[in-house]
mmCIF file of C-alpha atoms and ligand atoms in Angstrom:
data_model
loop_
_atom_site.group_PDB
_atom_site.id
_atom_site.type_symbol
_atom_site.label_atom_id
_atom_site.label_comp_id
_atom_site.label_asym_id
_atom_site.label_seq_id
_atom_site.Cartn_x
_atom_site.Cartn_y
_atom_site.Cartn_z
ATOM 1 C CA MET A 1 7.526 -63.914 16.186
ATOM 2 C CA ALA A 2 9.387 -62.177 13.378
ATOM 3 C CA ASP A 3 10.191 -58.626 14.464
ATOM 4 C CA ILE A 4 10.675 -55.871 11.921
ATOM 5 C CA PHE A 5 13.097 -53.071 12.778
ATOM 6 C CA LEU A 6 13.886 -50.063 10.632
ATOM 7 C CA ASP A 7 17.584 -49.501 9.920
ATOM 8 C CA THR A 8 17.655 -45.704 9.844
ATOM 9 C CA ALA A 9 18.092 -42.609 11.970
ATOM 10 C CA LYS A 10 15.739 -40.507 9.817
ATOM 11 C CA LEU A 11 12.752 -39.494 11.912
ATOM 12 C CA GLU A 12 10.407 -39.012 8.952
ATOM 13 C CA GLU A 13 11.014 -42.600 7.798
ATOM 14 C CA ILE A 14 10.453 -43.982 11.292
ATOM 15 C CA ARG A 15 7.289 -41.882 11.710
ATOM 16 C CA GLU A 16 5.900 -43.217 8.410
ATOM 17 C CA ALA A 17 6.726 -46.884 9.163
ATOM 18 C CA ALA A 18 5.339 -46.555 12.704
ATOM 19 C CA SER A 19 2.079 -45.226 11.267
ATOM 20 C CA TRP A 20 1.655 -48.528 9.386
ATOM 21 C CA GLY A 21 1.468 -50.309 12.764
ATOM 22 C CA ILE A 22 4.110 -52.920 11.895
ATOM 23 C CA LEU A 23 7.277 -51.458 13.397
ATOM 24 C CA ASP A 24 8.900 -53.321 16.307
ATOM 25 C CA GLY A 25 12.120 -51.339 16.748
ATOM 26 C CA VAL A 26 14.912 -49.281 15.164
ATOM 27 C CA THR A 27 18.647 -49.747 14.651
ATOM 28 C CA THR A 28 21.065 -46.903 14.007
ATOM 29 C CA ASN A 29 24.812 -46.566 13.548
ATOM 30 C CA PRO A 30 27.194 -43.625 13.072
ATOM 31 C CA THR A 31 26.764 -43.737 9.266
ATOM 32 C CA LEU A 32 22.970 -43.668 9.557
ATOM 33 C CA MET A 33 23.217 -40.722 11.999
ATOM 34 C CA MET A 34 25.400 -38.887 9.478
ATOM 35 C CA GLN A 35 22.859 -39.644 6.717
ATOM 36 C CA ALA A 36 20.110 -38.253 8.965
ATOM 37 C CA GLY A 37 22.178 -35.059 9.256
ATOM 38 C CA THR A 38 22.819 -35.216 12.996
ATOM 39 C CA ALA A 39 25.747 -35.738 15.339
ATOM 40 C CA ASP A 40 23.557 -35.363 18.417
ATOM 41 C CA LEU A 41 23.203 -39.046 19.252
ATOM 42 C CA LYS A 42 21.263 -38.521 22.462
ATOM 43 C CA THR A 43 18.648 -36.119 21.094
ATOM 44 C CA ASN A 44 18.069 -38.129 17.928
ATOM 45 C CA THR A 45 17.882 -41.455 19.788
ATOM 46 C CA LEU A 46 15.351 -40.037 22.236
ATOM 47 C CA GLU A 47 13.272 -38.630 19.363
ATOM 48 C CA ILE A 48 13.233 -42.154 17.865
ATOM 49 C CA VAL A 49 12.194 -43.630 21.221
ATOM 50 C CA LYS A 50 9.122 -41.350 21.133
ATOM 51 C CA LEU A 51 8.092 -42.798 17.748
ATOM 52 C CA VAL A 52 8.483 -46.543 18.340
ATOM 53 C CA SER A 53 7.655 -48.564 21.428
ATOM 54 C CA GLY A 54 10.296 -51.320 20.912
ATOM 55 C CA PRO A 55 14.087 -51.484 21.156
ATOM 56 C CA VAL A 56 16.133 -48.599 19.696
ATOM 57 C CA SER A 57 19.852 -49.298 19.158
ATOM 58 C CA ALA A 58 22.568 -46.645 19.393
ATOM 59 C CA GLU A 59 26.200 -47.483 18.678
ATOM 60 C CA VAL A 60 29.401 -46.676 20.566
ATOM 61 C CA ILE A 61 32.315 -44.952 18.818
ATOM 62 C CA SER A 62 35.160 -46.147 21.056
ATOM 63 C CA THR A 63 37.267 -49.099 19.952
ATOM 64 C CA ASP A 64 38.719 -49.993 23.372
ATOM 65 C CA ALA A 65 36.757 -51.873 26.042
ATOM 66 C CA ALA A 66 36.994 -49.160 28.708
ATOM 67 C CA GLY A 67 35.747 -46.489 26.286
ATOM 68 C CA MET A 68 32.865 -48.699 25.088
ATOM 69 C CA VAL A 69 31.816 -49.400 28.681
ATOM 70 C CA GLU A 70 31.877 -45.697 29.521
ATOM 71 C CA GLU A 71 29.799 -44.806 26.442
ATOM 72 C CA ALA A 72 27.396 -47.687 27.132
ATOM 73 C CA ARG A 73 26.783 -46.451 30.682
ATOM 74 C CA GLU A 74 25.716 -43.084 29.264
ATOM 75 C CA ILE A 75 23.680 -44.465 26.294
ATOM 76 C CA LEU A 76 21.780 -47.002 28.417
ATOM 77 C CA SER A 77 20.813 -44.318 30.941
ATOM 78 C CA TRP A 78 18.773 -42.428 28.314
ATOM 79 C CA SER A 79 15.793 -44.786 28.200
ATOM 80 C CA GLU A 80 14.838 -48.364 29.022
ATOM 81 C CA HIS A 81 14.091 -48.831 25.297
ATOM 82 C CA VAL A 82 17.674 -48.120 24.256
ATOM 83 C CA PHE A 83 20.093 -50.943 23.417
ATOM 84 C CA VAL A 84 23.793 -50.251 23.037
ATOM 85 C CA LYS A 85 25.533 -51.527 19.905
ATOM 86 C CA ILE A 86 28.973 -52.968 20.561
ATOM 87 C CA PRO A 87 31.184 -54.381 17.768
ATOM 88 C CA ALA A 88 32.131 -58.074 17.731
ATOM 89 C CA THR A 89 35.837 -57.599 18.488
ATOM 90 C CA ALA A 90 37.987 -58.861 21.368
ATOM 91 C CA GLU A 91 37.680 -55.431 23.048
ATOM 92 C CA GLY A 92 33.947 -55.523 22.292
ATOM 93 C CA LEU A 93 33.574 -58.931 23.975
ATOM 94 C CA GLN A 94 35.296 -57.615 27.065
ATOM 95 C CA ALA A 95 32.920 -54.626 27.123
ATOM 96 C CA MET A 96 29.815 -56.765 26.428
ATOM 97 C CA SER A 97 30.651 -59.181 29.232
ATOM 98 C CA GLU A 98 30.752 -56.314 31.706
ATOM 99 C CA ILE A 99 27.766 -54.378 30.319
ATOM 100 C CA SER A 100 25.505 -57.449 30.131
ATOM 101 C CA SER A 101 26.082 -58.066 33.850
ATOM 102 C CA TRP A 102 24.383 -54.749 34.659
ATOM 103 C CA PRO A 103 20.643 -54.785 35.432
ATOM 104 C CA ASN A 104 20.090 -52.470 32.411
ATOM 105 C CA GLY A 105 22.796 -54.077 30.236
ATOM 106 C CA ARG A 106 20.955 -54.341 26.929
ATOM 107 C CA VAL A 107 23.528 -55.165 24.224
ATOM 108 C CA ASN A 108 23.097 -55.428 20.466
ATOM 109 C CA ALA A 109 26.330 -57.028 19.213
ATOM 110 C CA THR A 110 27.093 -55.593 15.791
ATOM 111 C CA LEU A 111 29.331 -56.207 12.764
ATOM 112 C CA ILE A 112 28.993 -60.013 12.885
ATOM 113 C CA PHE A 113 30.249 -61.898 9.827
ATOM 114 C CA SER A 114 30.577 -65.491 11.072
ATOM 115 C CA PRO A 115 28.838 -68.017 13.355
ATOM 116 C CA ASN A 116 31.990 -67.978 15.516
ATOM 117 C CA GLN A 117 31.568 -64.263 16.219
ATOM 118 C CA ALA A 118 27.865 -64.896 16.917
ATOM 119 C CA LEU A 119 28.727 -67.680 19.380
ATOM 120 C CA LEU A 120 31.187 -65.462 21.254
ATOM 121 C CA VAL A 121 28.826 -62.472 21.563
ATOM 122 C CA ALA A 122 26.084 -64.817 22.826
ATOM 123 C CA LYS A 123 28.486 -66.166 25.452
ATOM 124 C CA ALA A 124 29.363 -62.559 26.375
ATOM 125 C CA GLY A 125 25.670 -61.935 27.126
ATOM 126 C CA ALA A 126 24.497 -59.941 24.097
ATOM 127 C CA ALA A 127 20.717 -59.814 23.682
ATOM 128 C CA PHE A 128 20.952 -59.472 19.874
ATOM 129 C CA ALA A 129 23.551 -60.810 17.425
ATOM 130 C CA SER A 130 23.476 -58.608 14.289
ATOM 131 C CA VAL A 131 24.621 -60.571 11.232
ATOM 132 C CA PHE A 132 25.527 -58.291 8.298
ATOM 133 C CA VAL A 133 24.059 -60.257 5.403
ATOM 134 C CA GLY A 134 24.306 -57.680 2.599
ATOM 135 C CA ARG A 135 27.935 -56.780 3.221
ATOM 136 C CA MET A 136 28.854 -60.470 2.928
ATOM 137 C CA ASP A 137 26.813 -60.858 -0.253
ATOM 138 C CA ASP A 138 28.522 -57.720 -1.640
ATOM 139 C CA ALA A 139 31.861 -59.478 -1.083
ATOM 140 C CA GLY A 140 30.719 -62.624 -2.914
ATOM 141 C CA LEU A 141 30.022 -64.592 0.282
ATOM 142 C CA ASP A 142 26.768 -66.237 1.371
ATOM 143 C CA GLY A 143 25.514 -63.937 4.113
ATOM 144 C CA MET A 144 22.299 -65.830 4.707
ATOM 145 C CA GLU A 145 24.230 -69.032 5.438
ATOM 146 C CA VAL A 146 25.738 -67.254 8.459
ATOM 147 C CA VAL A 147 22.208 -66.452 9.688
ATOM 148 C CA ARG A 148 21.192 -70.103 9.164
ATOM 149 C CA GLN A 149 24.222 -71.520 10.977
ATOM 150 C CA THR A 150 23.906 -69.041 13.840
ATOM 151 C CA ARG A 151 20.220 -69.959 14.270
ATOM 152 C CA ALA A 152 21.091 -73.664 14.351
ATOM 153 C CA ILE A 153 23.893 -73.219 16.885
ATOM 154 C CA PHE A 154 21.798 -71.040 19.187
ATOM 155 C CA ASP A 155 18.982 -73.612 19.052
ATOM 156 C CA ILE A 156 21.181 -76.676 19.625
ATOM 157 C CA TYR A 157 22.900 -75.116 22.641
ATOM 158 C CA GLY A 158 19.977 -73.045 23.943
ATOM 159 C CA PHE A 159 21.565 -69.587 23.735
ATOM 160 C CA ASP A 160 19.217 -66.849 24.839
ATOM 161 C CA CYS A 161 20.410 -64.397 22.164
ATOM 162 C CA GLN A 162 18.212 -63.240 19.298
ATOM 163 C CA VAL A 163 19.456 -63.570 15.730
ATOM 164 C CA LEU A 164 19.146 -60.189 14.011
ATOM 165 C CA ALA A 165 19.512 -60.159 10.215
ATOM 166 C CA ALA A 166 21.090 -56.801 9.303
ATOM 167 C CA SER A 167 22.530 -55.134 6.213
ATOM 168 C CA ILE A 168 19.430 -56.087 4.254
ATOM 169 C CA ARG A 169 19.505 -55.006 0.608
ATOM 170 C CA HIS A 170 16.169 -56.091 -0.953
ATOM 171 C CA PRO A 171 12.816 -57.767 -0.177
ATOM 172 C CA ALA A 172 14.090 -61.242 -1.149
ATOM 173 C CA HIS A 173 16.622 -60.930 1.686
ATOM 174 C CA VAL A 174 13.708 -60.492 4.094
ATOM 175 C CA VAL A 175 12.038 -63.721 2.988
ATOM 176 C CA GLU A 176 15.340 -65.605 3.074
ATOM 177 C CA ALA A 177 16.123 -64.276 6.566
ATOM 178 C CA LEU A 178 12.710 -65.374 7.813
ATOM 179 C CA LEU A 179 13.206 -68.860 6.379
ATOM 180 C CA ALA A 180 16.717 -68.966 7.873
ATOM 181 C CA GLY A 181 15.142 -68.436 11.292
ATOM 182 C CA ALA A 182 16.109 -64.831 12.093
ATOM 183 C CA ASP A 183 14.203 -63.479 15.113
ATOM 184 C CA ILE A 184 14.552 -59.879 13.940
ATOM 185 C CA ILE A 185 15.167 -58.264 10.555
ATOM 186 C CA THR A 186 16.348 -54.669 10.349
ATOM 187 C CA LEU A 187 15.834 -53.035 6.985
ATOM 188 C CA PRO A 188 16.185 -49.709 5.222
ATOM 189 C CA PHE A 189 12.927 -47.806 4.668
ATOM 190 C CA GLY A 190 13.244 -48.309 0.893
ATOM 191 C CA VAL A 191 13.145 -52.095 1.336
ATOM 192 C CA LEU A 192 10.101 -51.831 3.605
ATOM 193 C CA GLN A 193 8.321 -49.757 0.944
ATOM 194 C CA LYS A 194 9.129 -52.355 -1.713
ATOM 195 C CA MET A 195 7.725 -55.136 0.509
ATOM 196 C CA ILE A 196 4.206 -53.748 0.310
ATOM 197 C CA ARG A 197 4.241 -52.692 -3.350
ATOM 198 C CA SER A 198 2.915 -54.922 -6.143
ATOM 199 C CA PRO A 199 1.833 -53.900 -9.647
ATOM 200 C CA PHE A 200 -0.776 -56.687 -9.406
ATOM 201 C CA THR A 201 -2.319 -55.040 -6.340
ATOM 202 C CA ASP A 202 -2.403 -51.679 -8.169
ATOM 203 C CA ALA A 203 -3.917 -53.292 -11.291
ATOM 204 C CA GLY A 204 -6.459 -55.182 -9.178
ATOM 205 C CA MET A 205 -7.547 -51.982 -7.420
ATOM 206 C CA ALA A 206 -7.870 -50.133 -10.745
ATOM 207 C CA SER A 207 -10.024 -52.874 -12.283
ATOM 208 C CA PHE A 208 -12.232 -53.173 -9.176
ATOM 209 C CA ALA A 209 -12.777 -49.397 -9.187
ATOM 210 C CA ALA A 210 -13.575 -49.392 -12.936
ATOM 211 C CA ASP A 211 -16.024 -52.319 -12.617
ATOM 212 C CA TRP A 212 -17.735 -50.730 -9.628
ATOM 213 C CA LYS A 213 -18.229 -47.558 -11.685
ATOM 214 C CA LYS A 214 -19.884 -49.684 -14.422
ATOM 215 C CA ALA A 215 -22.049 -51.491 -11.857
ATOM 216 C CA MET A 216 -23.264 -48.122 -10.587
ATOM 217 C CA GLY A 217 -24.230 -47.202 -14.156
HETATM 218 C C1 LIG B 1 22.712 -52.909 11.527
HETATM 219 O O1 LIG B 1 22.253 -52.660 12.631
HETATM 220 C C2 LIG B 1 23.395 -51.911 10.670
HETATM 221 O O2 LIG B 1 22.977 -50.627 11.003
HETATM 222 C C3 LIG B 1 23.105 -52.066 9.215
HETATM 223 O O3 LIG B 1 22.251 -53.119 8.909
HETATM 224 C C4 LIG B 1 24.302 -51.871 8.339
HETATM 225 O O4 LIG B 1 24.056 -52.257 7.042
HETATM 226 P P1 LIG B 1 24.754 -51.660 5.753
HETATM 227 O O5 LIG B 1 25.558 -52.743 5.166
HETATM 228 O O6 LIG B 1 23.606 -51.290 4.857
HETATM 229 O O7 LIG B 1 25.537 -50.466 6.176
#
């Protein structure tokens, strides 16, 4: 199953995408919260939880393991739908290993730029490994190759960690991520809108409407 998440903290975008009946979850980060005009992580995350029935990710701010664990304890207590985003650093691995041992330890490992980082977060018990495709492409690297290699490694060794293609820039990225075997793709609302738009669909509807008018005399 290919899950579609929205990569935004803007409630109006999530409400609109949810109304299409295709939304499986939401990812946020501090930048997306800022763009949504809020610093109230708890209130905004819980508003998102009301709009979508799947996983909703909220990110920690701390950079040390103890701080991440403390924030995660709080974030994960908000709702059973909430996943905590922890960066793929050495401190992050330490935090993930502890958090994922909790009964409610739902971890989305974020800021992954290599299959090695993906392997380590999977070993640390993360449920999702978020590979930042667009940021690698922006730097002249092949972001999708990291998704492909991560998928292959997880399959060969049977890791129970879902590959999440993140930092998606355009609809072609979505198709490539699907073909690379991503379990989940998180995308900005603008990319989701572009996925459904086609001038051929618009032209087809216009000609059908015009011909039906003629048929009716
Ligand atoms: C993933 O969960 C991140 O929020 C996101 O995809 C970051 O992408 P960006 O490169 O557009 O900031």
